[in-house]
Tab-separated table of C-alpha atoms and ligand atoms in Angstrom:
chain	number	residue	atom	x	y	z
A	1	MET	CA	0.644	170.439	212.055
A	2	ALA	CA	-2.119	168.983	214.471
A	3	GLY	CA	-3.882	165.790	213.932
A	4	THR	CA	-0.955	165.129	211.302
A	5	GLY	CA	1.810	162.909	210.778
A	6	VAL	CA	3.021	160.858	214.115
A	7	PHE	CA	0.182	162.430	215.643
A	8	ALA	CA	-2.220	161.253	213.408
A	9	GLU	CA	-3.150	157.762	214.512
A	10	ILE	CA	-4.485	160.386	218.073
A	11	LEU	CA	-7.683	161.786	215.319
A	12	ASP	CA	-10.853	159.434	213.518
A	13	GLY	CA	-12.615	161.211	210.836
A	14	ASP	CA	-12.800	164.531	212.701
A	15	VAL	CA	-12.821	163.683	215.977
A	16	TYR	CA	-10.341	163.093	217.972
A	17	LYS	CA	-10.156	160.227	220.954
A	18	TYR	CA	-8.835	159.249	223.955
A	19	TYR	CA	-6.124	157.354	225.565
A	20	ALA	CA	-6.486	154.478	227.417
A	21	ASP	CA	-4.439	151.167	228.201
A	22	GLY	CA	-1.613	152.244	226.065
A	23	GLU	CA	-4.265	153.182	223.049
A	24	TRP	CA	-5.912	155.744	221.256
A	25	LYS	CA	-9.800	154.603	221.159
A	26	LYS	CA	-12.920	155.802	220.278
A	27	SER	CA	-15.555	156.092	222.905
A	28	SER	CA	-18.860	153.844	221.855
A	29	SER	CA	-20.692	156.228	223.365
A	30	GLY	CA	-20.920	157.523	219.002
A	31	LYS	CA	-20.961	160.668	220.506
A	32	ALA	CA	-18.318	163.843	220.522
A	33	VAL	CA	-17.891	167.403	221.919
A	34	ALA	CA	-17.507	170.118	220.248
A	35	ILE	CA	-14.137	172.475	221.423
A	36	ILE	CA	-15.451	176.391	220.301
A	37	ASN	CA	-12.186	178.408	219.094
A	38	PRO	CA	-12.287	181.327	221.122
A	39	THR	CA	-11.674	183.823	218.046
A	40	THR	CA	-14.024	182.877	215.192
A	41	ARG	CA	-16.205	181.348	217.295
A	42	LYS	CA	-17.075	178.272	215.255
A	43	THR	CA	-16.179	174.493	216.304
A	44	GLN	CA	-12.136	174.035	216.183
A	45	TYR	CA	-12.236	170.491	217.215
A	46	LYS	CA	-14.507	167.496	218.414
A	47	VAL	CA	-13.458	165.029	221.347
A	48	GLN	CA	-14.687	161.794	222.495
A	49	ALA	CA	-17.251	162.271	224.504
A	50	CYS	CA	-16.683	159.278	227.134
A	51	THR	CA	-18.533	157.029	229.672
A	52	GLN	CA	-18.875	156.542	232.726
A	53	GLU	CA	-17.787	152.221	231.946
A	54	GLU	CA	-15.015	153.918	230.111
A	55	VAL	CA	-13.686	156.250	233.166
A	56	ASN	CA	-14.022	152.625	235.375
A	57	LYS	CA	-12.484	150.412	232.590
A	58	ALA	CA	-9.429	152.905	233.051
A	59	MET	CA	-9.043	153.061	236.269
A	60	GLU	CA	-8.990	149.487	236.509
A	61	SER	CA	-5.303	149.744	234.109
A	62	ALA	CA	-5.055	153.107	236.371
A	63	LYS	CA	-4.286	150.290	239.626
A	64	ALA	CA	-3.276	147.571	237.465
A	65	ALA	CA	-0.305	149.182	235.716
A	66	GLN	CA	0.419	151.052	238.931
A	67	LYS	CA	1.608	147.768	240.712
A	68	SER	CA	4.125	147.230	237.899
A	69	TRP	CA	5.430	150.679	238.135
A	70	ALA	CA	5.768	151.167	241.138
A	71	LYS	CA	8.763	147.350	240.603
A	72	THR	CA	10.325	149.997	238.121
A	73	PRO	CA	13.660	151.591	239.489
A	74	LEU	CA	13.181	155.391	239.688
A	75	TRP	CA	16.406	155.984	237.438
A	76	LYS	CA	14.494	154.222	234.358
A	77	ARG	CA	10.785	156.549	235.421
A	78	ALA	CA	13.252	159.223	235.377
A	79	GLU	CA	14.440	158.252	231.586
A	80	LEU	CA	10.944	157.297	230.447
A	81	LEU	CA	10.269	161.131	231.175
A	82	HIS	CA	13.138	162.707	229.913
A	83	LYS	CA	12.403	160.917	226.756
A	84	ALA	CA	9.471	162.318	226.397
A	85	ALA	CA	9.916	165.262	227.566
A	86	ALA	CA	12.276	165.671	224.941
A	87	ILE	CA	9.706	164.191	222.394
A	88	LEU	CA	7.271	166.794	223.864
A	89	LYS	CA	10.002	169.992	222.378
A	90	GLU	CA	10.085	168.281	219.704
A	91	HIS	CA	6.317	168.709	218.229
A	92	LYS	CA	6.190	172.427	219.945
A	93	ALA	CA	4.338	173.676	216.835
A	94	PRO	CA	1.253	171.437	216.248
A	95	ILE	CA	1.099	171.803	219.986
A	96	ALA	CA	1.041	175.355	220.363
A	97	GLU	CA	-0.950	175.672	217.116
A	98	CYS	CA	-3.789	174.141	219.268
A	99	LEU	CA	-2.708	175.969	222.303
A	100	VAL	CA	-3.736	179.388	219.602
A	101	LYS	CA	-6.915	177.106	218.750
A	102	GLU	CA	-8.311	176.126	221.476
A	103	ILE	CA	-7.612	178.987	223.871
A	104	ALA	CA	-6.216	181.435	221.826
A	105	LYS	CA	-3.197	181.784	223.499
A	106	PRO	CA	-0.953	184.081	221.579
A	107	ALA	CA	1.843	182.576	218.967
A	108	LYS	CA	4.895	183.090	221.295
A	109	ASP	CA	2.774	182.091	224.633
A	110	ALA	CA	1.978	178.652	223.511
A	111	VAL	CA	5.231	177.941	221.992
A	112	THR	CA	6.578	179.560	225.392
A	113	GLU	CA	3.770	176.528	227.236
A	114	VAL	CA	5.220	173.796	225.350
A	115	VAL	CA	8.640	174.728	226.274
A	116	ARG	CA	8.457	174.730	229.976
A	117	SER	CA	6.720	171.625	230.289
A	118	GLY	CA	9.208	170.335	228.493
A	119	ASP	CA	11.067	171.481	231.345
A	120	LEU	CA	8.770	171.189	234.215
A	121	VAL	CA	9.565	166.959	232.902
A	122	SER	CA	12.945	167.018	232.947
A	123	TYR	CA	13.531	168.729	236.023
A	124	THR	CA	10.579	166.624	237.713
A	125	ALA	CA	13.001	163.560	236.733
A	126	GLU	CA	16.200	164.777	237.977
A	127	GLU	CA	14.076	165.525	241.490
A	128	GLY	CA	12.335	162.995	242.233
A	129	VAL	CA	15.560	160.452	241.696
A	130	ARG	CA	16.962	162.574	244.172
A	131	ILE	CA	14.756	163.257	246.973
A	132	LEU	CA	13.374	159.912	246.661
A	133	GLY	CA	15.781	158.121	246.682
A	134	GLU	CA	16.345	158.599	249.848
A	135	GLY	CA	14.853	158.201	253.496
A	136	LYS	CA	14.746	158.894	256.927
A	137	PHE	CA	16.709	156.877	259.265
A	138	LEU	CA	16.100	157.469	262.868
A	139	VAL	CA	16.325	155.604	265.934
A	140	SER	CA	14.742	155.310	269.575
A	141	ASP	CA	16.515	156.778	272.264
A	142	SER	CA	16.132	160.728	271.630
A	143	PHE	CA	12.428	160.317	273.247
A	144	PRO	CA	12.059	160.188	276.957
A	145	GLY	CA	12.008	156.726	277.831
A	146	ASN	CA	13.618	154.636	275.539
A	147	GLU	CA	16.546	153.119	275.013
A	148	ARG	CA	17.956	152.475	271.608
A	149	THR	CA	16.652	149.081	271.223
A	150	LYS	CA	14.474	150.123	267.537
A	151	TYR	CA	16.048	152.077	263.885
A	152	CYS	CA	13.147	153.287	262.289
A	153	LEU	CA	13.758	153.406	258.009
A	154	THR	CA	11.130	155.408	256.657
A	155	SER	CA	10.808	155.712	252.721
A	156	LYS	CA	8.324	158.085	250.334
A	157	ILE	CA	5.667	155.441	248.443
A	158	PRO	CA	3.096	155.919	245.590
A	159	LEU	CA	-0.194	156.902	246.387
A	160	GLY	CA	-1.486	154.204	243.402
A	161	VAL	CA	-3.847	156.940	240.933
A	162	ILE	CA	-3.627	159.237	240.513
A	163	LEU	CA	-6.524	161.954	238.968
A	164	ALA	CA	-5.447	164.705	237.924
A	165	ILE	CA	-7.564	167.791	236.490
A	166	PRO	CA	-5.609	170.407	234.817
A	167	PRO	CA	-7.541	174.129	233.416
A	168	PHE	CA	-8.319	175.426	230.322
A	169	ASN	CA	-5.243	178.410	230.905
A	170	TYR	CA	-2.043	176.080	230.651
A	171	PRO	CA	-3.764	172.300	229.270
A	172	VAL	CA	-0.587	171.603	228.875
A	173	ASN	CA	1.661	172.609	231.345
A	174	LEU	CA	-0.389	172.433	234.158
A	175	ALA	CA	-1.009	168.466	232.792
A	176	VAL	CA	2.682	168.087	233.609
A	177	SER	CA	3.186	169.625	236.356
A	178	LYS	CA	0.314	166.657	237.839
A	179	ILE	CA	1.353	163.634	235.930
A	180	ALA	CA	5.423	164.283	235.901
A	181	PRO	CA	5.414	163.817	239.784
A	182	ALA	CA	2.645	161.225	240.199
A	183	LEU	CA	5.127	159.261	237.290
A	184	ILE	CA	8.065	159.451	239.257
A	185	ALA	CA	7.125	158.901	242.620
A	186	GLY	CA	5.899	155.853	241.174
A	187	ASN	CA	2.143	156.448	240.495
A	188	SER	CA	-0.426	155.893	238.260
A	189	LEU	CA	-2.731	158.599	236.759
A	190	VAL	CA	-6.179	159.079	235.065
A	191	LEU	CA	-5.898	162.565	233.122
A	192	LYS	CA	-9.585	164.380	232.518
A	193	PRO	CA	-8.423	167.955	230.344
A	194	PRO	CA	-11.071	170.571	230.125
A	195	THR	CA	-13.211	170.937	226.887
A	196	GLN	CA	-11.672	173.412	225.938
A	197	GLY	CA	-7.718	172.178	225.545
A	198	ALA	CA	-8.061	168.677	225.520
A	199	VAL	CA	-7.311	168.953	221.748
A	200	SER	CA	-3.904	170.616	223.208
A	201	ALA	CA	-3.371	168.325	226.301
A	202	LEU	CA	-4.625	164.715	223.890
A	203	HIS	CA	-1.298	165.886	221.519
A	204	MET	CA	0.427	166.362	224.509
A	205	VAL	CA	-0.362	162.649	225.936
A	206	HIS	CA	0.979	161.023	222.919
A	207	CYS	CA	4.008	162.270	223.569
A	208	PHE	CA	4.462	160.171	226.947
A	209	HIS	CA	2.614	157.912	224.610
A	210	LEU	CA	5.854	157.656	221.885
A	211	ALA	CA	8.531	157.888	224.574
A	212	GLY	CA	7.016	154.261	225.689
A	213	PHE	CA	5.298	154.314	228.928
A	214	PRO	CA	3.890	151.756	230.199
A	215	LYS	CA	-0.142	150.784	229.458
A	216	GLY	CA	-2.654	151.172	231.278
A	217	LEU	CA	-0.098	153.889	232.760
A	218	ILE	CA	-1.292	157.038	231.791
A	219	SER	CA	-4.728	157.400	230.370
A	220	CYS	CA	-6.978	160.385	228.978
A	221	VAL	CA	-10.438	160.492	229.216
A	222	THR	CA	-12.255	163.495	227.596
A	223	GLY	CA	-15.698	164.032	227.704
A	224	LYS	CA	-18.792	166.268	229.622
A	225	GLY	CA	-18.282	167.331	232.927
A	226	SER	CA	-21.820	166.254	233.560
A	227	GLU	CA	-21.462	163.239	233.035
A	228	ILE	CA	-17.818	162.209	233.646
A	229	GLY	CA	-16.962	164.914	236.272
A	230	ASP	CA	-18.850	164.298	239.620
A	231	PHE	CA	-17.835	160.624	238.766
A	232	LEU	CA	-14.544	160.427	238.135
A	233	THR	CA	-13.719	162.762	241.540
A	234	MET	CA	-15.942	160.556	243.336
A	235	HIS	CA	-14.158	157.131	242.106
A	236	PRO	CA	-13.822	154.970	244.457
A	237	GLY	CA	-10.411	153.731	242.458
A	238	VAL	CA	-9.067	157.540	242.609
A	239	ASN	CA	-5.948	157.794	245.484
A	240	CYS	CA	-5.495	161.710	245.142
A	241	ILE	CA	-7.052	164.497	243.667
A	242	SER	CA	-4.575	167.364	241.825
A	243	PHE	CA	-6.951	169.871	240.299
A	244	THR	CA	-6.883	173.561	239.128
A	245	GLY	CA	-9.488	176.068	238.312
A	246	GLY	CA	-12.213	177.642	239.687
A	247	ASP	CA	-14.348	176.973	242.548
A	248	THR	CA	-15.230	173.652	241.187
A	249	GLY	CA	-12.295	172.699	243.525
A	250	ILE	CA	-14.580	173.643	246.472
A	251	ALA	CA	-17.277	170.973	244.791
A	252	ILE	CA	-14.898	168.682	244.610
A	253	SER	CA	-13.209	168.601	248.156
A	254	LYS	CA	-15.968	168.646	249.215
A	255	LYS	CA	-17.465	165.868	247.987
A	256	ALA	CA	-14.193	163.699	247.109
A	257	GLY	CA	-13.102	161.078	250.061
A	258	MET	CA	-10.789	160.438	252.205
A	259	ILE	CA	-7.254	161.257	249.874
A	260	PRO	CA	-5.002	163.909	249.074
A	261	LEU	CA	-6.375	166.256	247.680
A	262	GLN	CA	-3.741	169.456	246.175
A	263	MET	CA	-5.796	172.765	244.605
A	264	GLU	CA	-5.146	175.902	243.024
A	265	LEU	CA	-8.745	177.961	242.266
A	266	GLY	CA	-7.661	181.337	241.932
A	267	GLY	CA	-6.701	184.092	243.585
A	268	LYS	CA	-7.180	188.346	242.993
A	269	ASP	CA	-3.765	189.378	243.390
A	270	ALA	CA	-3.110	191.873	245.109
A	271	CYS	CA	-1.030	194.692	243.755
A	272	ILE	CA	0.247	197.633	246.455
A	273	VAL	CA	2.328	200.768	245.867
A	274	LEU	CA	3.740	202.235	247.755
A	275	GLU	CA	5.105	205.990	247.281
A	276	ASP	CA	8.309	205.127	247.175
A	277	ALA	CA	8.064	202.820	244.556
A	278	ASP	CA	9.760	203.097	241.262
A	279	LEU	CA	6.698	203.724	238.984
A	280	ASP	CA	8.398	202.826	236.093
A	281	LEU	CA	8.899	199.213	236.899
A	282	VAL	CA	5.213	199.005	238.424
A	283	ALA	CA	3.669	200.442	235.305
A	284	SER	CA	5.575	197.407	233.530
A	285	ASN	CA	4.877	194.936	236.185
A	286	ILE	CA	1.034	195.701	235.691
A	287	ILE	CA	1.134	195.128	231.788
A	288	LYS	CA	2.528	192.735	232.846
A	289	GLY	CA	0.979	191.478	235.924
A	290	GLY	CA	-2.185	192.124	234.909
A	291	PHE	CA	-2.888	191.615	230.892
A	292	SER	CA	-0.494	188.813	229.899
A	293	TYR	CA	-2.917	186.616	227.836
A	294	SER	CA	-5.880	188.788	228.507
A	295	GLY	CA	-5.933	188.224	232.323
A	296	GLN	CA	-5.955	184.663	232.120
A	297	ARG	CA	-4.192	183.829	234.964
A	298	CYS	CA	-5.327	182.391	238.828
A	299	THR	CA	-1.996	184.675	239.348
A	300	ALA	CA	-2.124	187.780	237.581
A	301	VAL	CA	-2.600	191.495	238.416
A	302	LYS	CA	-6.177	191.976	240.042
A	303	VAL	CA	-6.369	194.766	242.202
A	304	VAL	CA	-4.219	197.907	242.396
A	305	LEU	CA	-4.178	199.607	246.027
A	306	VAL	CA	-2.167	202.276	245.424
A	307	MET	CA	-0.721	205.774	247.317
A	308	GLU	CA	-3.587	208.417	246.857
A	309	SER	CA	0.253	210.430	246.358
A	310	VAL	CA	1.252	208.622	243.805
A	311	ALA	CA	-2.134	207.251	241.912
A	312	ASP	CA	-1.349	210.227	239.251
A	313	ALA	CA	1.377	209.533	237.788
A	314	LEU	CA	1.051	206.188	238.172
A	315	VAL	CA	-2.196	205.330	236.318
A	316	GLU	CA	-0.615	207.677	233.182
A	317	LYS	CA	2.724	205.136	233.216
A	318	VAL	CA	-0.213	202.377	233.050
A	319	LYS	CA	-2.762	204.043	230.376
A	320	ALA	CA	-0.065	205.062	227.568
A	321	LYS	CA	1.925	201.171	227.779
A	322	ILE	CA	-2.345	200.107	227.470
A	323	ALA	CA	-2.431	201.753	224.338
A	324	LYS	CA	0.940	200.102	223.158
A	325	LEU	CA	-1.046	196.453	222.942
A	326	THR	CA	-1.811	194.733	220.505
A	327	VAL	CA	-5.447	193.680	219.862
A	328	GLY	CA	-6.483	190.893	217.615
A	329	PRO	CA	-5.975	187.372	217.433
A	330	PRO	CA	-3.898	184.409	218.521
A	331	GLU	CA	-2.015	184.035	215.518
A	332	ASP	CA	-0.823	187.470	214.918
A	333	ASP	CA	1.156	187.188	218.484
A	334	CYS	CA	-1.978	190.183	219.361
A	335	ASP	CA	-1.667	190.992	222.571
A	336	ILE	CA	-5.321	190.846	223.771
A	337	THR	CA	-6.755	188.153	222.476
A	338	PRO	CA	-9.983	186.903	222.839
A	339	VAL	CA	-11.273	185.447	226.456
A	340	VAL	CA	-11.784	182.024	226.310
A	341	SER	CA	-16.294	181.286	225.366
A	342	GLU	CA	-18.755	183.473	225.287
A	343	SER	CA	-19.851	183.289	229.038
A	344	SER	CA	-17.074	184.983	230.269
A	345	ALA	CA	-16.606	187.443	228.356
A	346	ASN	CA	-20.242	188.200	229.145
A	347	PHE	CA	-19.424	188.084	232.498
A	348	ILE	CA	-16.469	190.441	232.971
A	349	GLU	CA	-18.665	192.592	230.473
A	350	GLY	CA	-21.402	192.361	233.765
A	351	LEU	CA	-18.200	193.468	235.909
A	352	VAL	CA	-17.829	196.141	233.810
A	353	LYS	CA	-20.754	197.550	234.082
A	354	ASP	CA	-21.302	197.332	237.412
A	355	ALA	CA	-18.665	199.401	237.672
A	356	LYS	CA	-19.701	202.099	235.433
A	357	GLU	CA	-23.499	201.677	237.070
A	358	LYS	CA	-21.139	202.595	240.736
A	359	GLY	CA	-19.451	205.370	239.179
A	360	ALA	CA	-15.385	204.109	238.661
A	361	THR	CA	-13.490	206.527	236.623
A	362	PHE	CA	-12.823	204.377	233.002
A	363	CYS	CA	-9.262	205.522	231.593
A	364	GLN	CA	-10.447	203.305	227.729
A	365	ASP	CA	-13.458	202.926	226.152
A	366	TYR	CA	-15.407	199.691	227.091
A	367	LYS	CA	-14.844	198.291	223.579
A	368	ARG	CA	-15.812	194.317	223.098
A	369	ASP	CA	-16.641	192.710	219.360
A	370	GLY	CA	-17.192	188.477	220.059
A	371	ASN	CA	-14.827	187.660	222.990
A	372	LEU	CA	-12.349	190.116	221.966
A	373	ILE	CA	-12.205	192.849	225.143
A	374	TRP	CA	-9.468	195.623	224.973
A	375	PRO	CA	-8.070	196.252	227.707
A	376	LEU	CA	-9.604	198.065	230.320
A	377	LEU	CA	-7.917	200.361	233.304
A	378	LEU	CA	-10.847	201.410	235.981
A	379	ASP	CA	-9.674	203.973	238.195
A	380	ASP	CA	-11.122	204.982	241.626
A	381	VAL	CA	-12.907	202.125	241.832
A	382	ARG	CA	-14.189	201.456	245.459
A	383	PRO	CA	-15.061	198.637	247.356
A	384	ASP	CA	-18.846	198.524	246.669
A	385	MET	CA	-18.258	197.560	243.321
A	386	ARG	CA	-18.453	193.280	242.459
A	387	ILE	CA	-14.842	194.249	240.562
A	388	ALA	CA	-13.534	195.256	243.565
A	389	TRP	CA	-13.358	191.517	244.774
A	390	GLU	CA	-14.361	189.313	241.825
A	391	GLU	CA	-11.182	187.566	239.556
A	392	PRO	CA	-12.335	189.234	235.920
A	393	PHE	CA	-10.092	186.069	234.138
A	394	GLY	CA	-10.125	189.307	231.466
A	395	PRO	CA	-8.325	192.320	230.755
A	396	VAL	CA	-9.490	194.555	233.027
A	397	LEU	CA	-7.735	195.826	235.886
A	398	PRO	CA	-9.926	198.048	238.600
A	399	VAL	CA	-7.374	200.584	241.289
A	400	ILE	CA	-8.438	201.195	243.726
A	401	ARG	CA	-6.800	204.312	246.365
A	402	ILE	CA	-5.363	204.190	249.162
A	403	ASN	CA	-4.439	206.202	252.200
A	404	SER	CA	-2.368	204.238	254.200
A	405	ILE	CA	-0.549	200.713	253.848
A	406	GLU	CA	-3.453	199.278	256.426
A	407	GLU	CA	-5.768	199.650	254.351
A	408	GLY	CA	-3.911	198.058	250.924
A	409	ILE	CA	-2.773	195.411	253.249
A	410	HIS	CA	-6.582	195.081	254.607
A	411	HIS	CA	-7.994	194.679	251.750
A	412	CYS	CA	-6.047	191.766	250.713
A	413	ASN	CA	-6.664	190.157	253.437
A	414	ALA	CA	-10.033	190.816	252.765
A	415	SER	CA	-10.867	188.922	249.818
A	416	ASN	CA	-11.594	185.111	249.925
A	417	PHE	CA	-8.795	184.414	247.683
A	418	GLY	CA	-5.647	184.464	248.874
A	419	LEU	CA	-2.935	182.894	245.920
A	420	GLN	CA	-0.015	185.594	245.375
A	421	GLY	CA	0.073	189.891	246.045
A	422	CYS	CA	3.221	192.069	245.310
A	423	VAL	CA	4.490	194.907	246.981
A	424	PHE	CA	6.235	197.806	245.327
A	425	THR	CA	8.316	199.526	247.118
A	426	LYS	CA	12.766	200.764	246.916
A	427	ASP	CA	11.897	199.870	251.318
A	428	VAL	CA	13.492	196.095	251.784
A	429	ASN	CA	12.150	196.786	255.405
A	430	LYS	CA	8.789	197.611	255.056
A	431	ALA	CA	8.003	195.185	252.725
A	432	ILE	CA	8.651	192.123	255.047
A	433	LEU	CA	6.266	193.579	256.690
A	434	ILE	CA	3.545	193.965	255.039
A	435	SER	CA	4.225	190.909	253.005
A	436	ASP	CA	4.006	189.063	256.516
A	437	ALA	CA	0.403	190.976	257.243
A	438	MET	CA	-0.969	189.778	254.008
A	439	GLU	CA	-2.714	186.550	254.506
A	440	THR	CA	-1.501	185.340	250.006
A	441	GLY	CA	0.541	181.972	249.694
A	442	THR	CA	2.924	183.672	248.075
A	443	VAL	CA	3.950	188.193	248.486
A	444	GLN	CA	6.607	189.301	245.054
A	445	ILE	CA	8.526	191.879	246.395
A	446	ASN	CA	8.850	194.398	243.367
A	447	SER	CA	7.291	192.237	240.638
A	448	ALA	CA	4.454	191.139	239.537
A	449	PRO	CA	3.275	187.642	240.528
A	450	ALA	CA	4.091	184.606	238.763
A	451	ARG	CA	3.744	180.974	239.843
A	452	GLY	CA	7.197	180.141	237.929
A	453	PRO	CA	10.139	178.719	237.912
A	454	ASP	CA	8.126	176.159	238.193
A	455	HIS	CA	10.169	174.381	241.196
A	456	PHE	CA	9.293	177.640	243.605
A	457	PRO	CA	6.323	176.429	245.639
A	458	PHE	CA	2.717	177.072	245.078
A	459	GLN	CA	0.438	177.393	246.909
A	460	GLY	CA	-3.166	179.653	247.738
A	461	LEU	CA	-4.698	180.367	251.167
A	462	LYS	CA	-8.325	180.478	252.123
A	463	ASP	CA	-10.610	179.869	249.209
A	464	SER	CA	-7.571	179.807	246.436
A	465	GLY	CA	-6.551	176.284	247.325
A	466	ILE	CA	-5.292	173.255	249.608
A	467	GLY	CA	-1.830	172.291	249.884
A	468	SER	CA	1.345	173.471	248.044
A	469	GLN	CA	3.114	172.755	244.073
A	470	GLY	CA	5.910	173.152	242.658
A	471	VAL	CA	8.235	170.308	242.053
A	472	THR	CA	9.458	169.264	244.775
A	473	ASN	CA	6.021	169.670	246.742
A	474	SER	CA	4.433	168.359	244.266
A	475	ILE	CA	6.323	164.683	244.705
A	476	ASN	CA	6.155	164.409	248.270
A	477	MET	CA	2.325	165.484	248.144
A	478	MET	CA	2.225	162.592	245.251
A	479	THR	CA	3.839	160.038	248.037
A	480	LYS	CA	3.463	158.848	251.946
A	481	ILE	CA	5.893	157.308	253.768
A	482	LYS	CA	5.934	154.832	255.101
A	483	SER	CA	8.186	153.480	258.158
A	484	THR	CA	10.233	149.427	258.527
A	485	VAL	CA	10.749	149.649	262.655
A	486	ILE	CA	13.695	147.683	263.641
A	487	ASN	CA	14.051	146.229	267.662
A	488	LEU	CA	16.257	145.430	268.970
A	489	PRO	CA	16.348	142.364	271.650
A	490	THR	CA	19.203	144.590	273.616
A	491	PRO	CA	19.900	148.294	273.257
A	492	SER	CA	22.772	149.419	271.109
A	493	TYR	CA	24.771	152.347	271.371
A	494	THR	CA	27.884	153.133	268.279
A	495	LEU	CA	30.655	154.125	269.960
A	496	GLY	CA	32.662	156.378	267.364
A	497	ASN	CA	36.379	156.812	268.357
A	498	GLY	CA	36.430	157.129	272.191
A	499	GLY	CA	36.334	153.023	272.317
A	500	HIS	CA	40.239	153.575	270.456
A	501	SER	CA	43.483	154.000	271.495
A	502	LYS	CA	45.724	155.645	269.433
A	503	LEU	CA	49.044	154.315	271.770
B	1	LIG	O1	-3.042	180.327	235.887
B	1	LIG	C1	-2.981	179.270	237.312
B	1	LIG	C2	-1.213	179.157	237.008
B	1	LIG	O2	-0.980	178.669	238.013
B	1	LIG	C3	-0.397	180.694	236.799
B	1	LIG	O3	0.934	180.128	235.672
B	1	LIG	O4	2.084	182.432	236.858
B	1	LIG	O5	2.348	180.283	235.359
B	1	LIG	O6	0.824	182.322	234.074
B	1	LIG	P1	1.686	181.665	235.721
């Protein structure tokens, strides 16, 4: 159970502690932040409201710990990460329980998130020992005007302190996707979990604590964004920010100093369906892509752009599948569970009302009970409706009927977002042309958008983000190249076998 057994030390009364200097601590603020269960809409957990002074201390410890961590052999860093991964998987049940209670993630998906996170940490450890163990060797005479008098040796060095800010929808997986690359590359890190998802994240951090990482290397500060949000992102001790979330990331990028940023800020992933597509395959992928975790994924299918000639048939197939989705509490592992907050539900309802007023065809009746919104397919959506462009982050999916492929590509590219997209056709040549024309970081051919497997590159264009994620890219992003150049007094050329006589 959450907060019991090995996790008992992270709880003080009914308030979870924060983690700094290798210890679980109570904030001197004496204040707590309540976490509302999306299903019951009552307070489920409480976390410490950390102060700016406590953030300062965490930053100082992170800076000091990083210096000796950078001197820790790579194989040893990897060993500790493997240990943390195993502990994380061993405790998947209590962590999954937190995900169910704080973010209403369906029970099985919650377990999958923890197991996937353990796998990600292990993969990162393995990838790190390979790619960080290699550098480059360059010679000077390949550039005009130079003789071979300079040998350049390059290696990847840590950046320092990484600030990791994951979102509510994957508070464990999208935290470890920042923590593991940071650590294997020799960085320390300060984690600021989302308020909803914070208790899951604190349990995950305790697994790293149990693995035995040095004091101060990892900190996890909780609290109000208004109190410590800007303070963290503008903190002079931060050497890199890895953020996943909404358009707050745009504000962060404007305020952050001259440091590397890794940002993933959502998407309006289009699903383009051509006339020759396998409509059963499309319908299954629309259900999986549009409605899993109630549409609260950056990579969810968020608009279907279907050729008019097959639109009726596709809509019927999707309607039939929606009718089979189970709707209810996450504890029962329902397909559709309450969205994360009342304000989120209200926002989604606003998009639905706007579509209704402007004449969209409702394939189901709109139904809401508290934060629970029944799955809804909106047909005949037009570009003047908000739902055609905005990200509902809920189980509501618009269908726009198109008369040409160009129309579909145009709608996709007119979006401010550019995370992923997908195209369904049996003609792979057409699919490649469409993929090249779509202004998104990834295009999936004949499958719904998805970030995983977690070692694949993951990046957004336009307002969807900065930089690229995925295990290898994140490790590289959290390092800098350092060169050492050996200058020789005279040119030196290796002659190979040319000087050797067989006789
Ligand atoms: O919500 C944003 C995530 O990066 C999406 O991940 O495709 O595994 O659901 P996912």
